[in-house]
Amino acid sequence: MVIELFLNTDGNTVNEFCNSLQNPNRIVKELIIDKRKFLIISGDKENIDVEKIKSLPFISFVSDKEISAYFCSRSFKEEPSIVNVNGVNIGHGSFRVIAGPCAVENKEDLFETAKVLKELGADIFRAGAYKPRTTPYNFQGMGEEGLKLLAEVRKRYDIPVVSEILDPFDIPMAEKYLDMIQVGTRNMTNQALLKHLGKCSKPILLKRGYASTIEDLIKAAEFIAVNGNPNVILCERGIQTFEKQTRNTLDISAIPILHSLSHLPVVVDPSHAAGRKDIIPTLVKCAIVAGADAIMVEAYNKPDTMIRPGDKNQTLTIDEFKKLMETIKKILPFKNK
Ligand code: PEP
Ligand code: MN
């Protein structure tokens, strides 16, 4: 149960109220979000006299529904949220492009790619320094060296940078080098990581688990928000289905549904959804019309020589990225916002 209190409530009144709650109900958390103060009470609903609580003068709102994702829901905040990624706003009226290679592989190509993508209109640069792989024998990423190179990209080309981390232990380091921290599809259900990211000072790009529902994605975002970090961006990146023509199936329905259930911005990643680049421009057009606030695509100056050869199937060349940007510019006036 979530209770919203008037801010000017005096501490004693609240304490008395808290003490009056019977066991096994307990205050799990006191939270201040947007200058609004909340108490989160966990326990048996039968033991809580909701009507009585509602009638108390210092209570302004009681959410007595089964809550699973209150702070990320539209009931908490009706207007869409805007997340500021080091000066680049995502959500509510803007359309942003996040682009870059799958992984940081070497300084020269990283810098060259960032320079050109920024010139072509990319708003945020992406590249993985910690790569979650299905086998330990594949390239796992450059680690901290890769993050340092991304911090240099940010400085040199004046573009915010985003990258994935896998381990809560790496959060302080990522905060130092990045403007936004990505949670990958394999870690959407890693609640230990999500809770720690709630204490983090940077916005979080939370990718949907490949076998997770839309609601699960919002609940995962709630783990971050309720632990203190409201700056979460949701990312649809395809889910597993029986279809074999694409690596995953891009769930276009997720875009309007996420927008109707949650106030958080929605990013669409057609590269990891499709796993093939021939249909990326079409998927991007669909995403824009469906209301996406941003897209994230893989693009690199040398897709043919990437460490993992399979990545080239989904990685746009600079020329292809240029064409994609032209397509986006053509259809943006028709974007449904
Ligand atoms: C990525 O963005 O590089 C990535 C690994 O994505 P996902 O977690 O969606 O597979
Ligand atoms: Mn990738």
PDB file of N, CA, C and O and ligand atoms in Angstrom, residues 102 126 131 272 298 308 311 314, ligand 2:
ATOM      1  N   CYS A 102      28.070  -2.065 -31.299  1.00  0.00           N
ATOM      2  CA  CYS A 102      27.698  -3.012 -30.247  1.00  0.00           C
ATOM      3  C   CYS A 102      28.689  -2.862 -29.087  1.00  0.00           C
ATOM      4  O   CYS A 102      28.292  -2.673 -27.953  1.00  0.00           O
ATOM      5  N   ARG A 126      26.282   5.236 -28.068  1.00  0.00           N
ATOM      6  CA  ARG A 126      26.254   3.987 -27.313  1.00  0.00           C
ATOM      7  C   ARG A 126      27.409   3.083 -27.722  1.00  0.00           C
ATOM      8  O   ARG A 126      27.867   3.129 -28.869  1.00  0.00           O
ATOM      9  N   LYS A 131      30.217  -6.823 -22.136  1.00  0.00           N
ATOM     10  CA  LYS A 131      29.303  -7.525 -23.023  1.00  0.00           C
ATOM     11  C   LYS A 131      28.819  -8.835 -22.404  1.00  0.00           C
ATOM     12  O   LYS A 131      29.630  -9.709 -22.092  1.00  0.00           O
ATOM     13  N   HIS A 272      18.668  -5.002 -32.008  1.00  0.00           N
ATOM     14  CA  HIS A 272      18.678  -6.263 -31.270  1.00  0.00           C
ATOM     15  C   HIS A 272      17.370  -7.018 -31.443  1.00  0.00           C
ATOM     16  O   HIS A 272      17.333  -8.234 -31.275  1.00  0.00           O
ATOM     17  N   GLU A 298      22.399   0.152 -33.755  1.00  0.00           N
ATOM     18  CA  GLU A 298      23.829  -0.119 -33.853  1.00  0.00           C
ATOM     19  C   GLU A 298      24.349   0.370 -35.200  1.00  0.00           C
ATOM     20  O   GLU A 298      23.768   0.066 -36.254  1.00  0.00           O
ATOM     21  N   ARG A 308      33.065  -9.684 -33.223  1.00  0.00           N
ATOM     22  CA  ARG A 308      32.087 -10.780 -33.346  1.00  0.00           C
ATOM     23  C   ARG A 308      31.446 -10.644 -34.738  1.00  0.00           C
ATOM     24  O   ARG A 308      30.607  -9.759 -34.947  1.00  0.00           O
ATOM     25  N   ASP A 311      27.783  -9.675 -35.583  1.00  0.00           N
ATOM     26  CA  ASP A 311      27.241  -8.349 -35.291  1.00  0.00           C
ATOM     27  C   ASP A 311      27.011  -7.521 -36.546  1.00  0.00           C
ATOM     28  O   ASP A 311      26.217  -6.592 -36.557  1.00  0.00           O
ATOM     29  N   GLN A 314      23.454  -6.879 -38.073  1.00  0.00           N
ATOM     30  CA  GLN A 314      22.502  -5.898 -37.533  1.00  0.00           C
ATOM     31  C   GLN A 314      23.096  -4.493 -37.391  1.00  0.00           C
ATOM     32  O   GLN A 314      22.413  -3.578 -36.943  1.00  0.00           O
TER      33      GLN A 314
HETATM   34 MN    MN B   2      24.786  -5.607 -29.667  1.00  0.00          MN
END
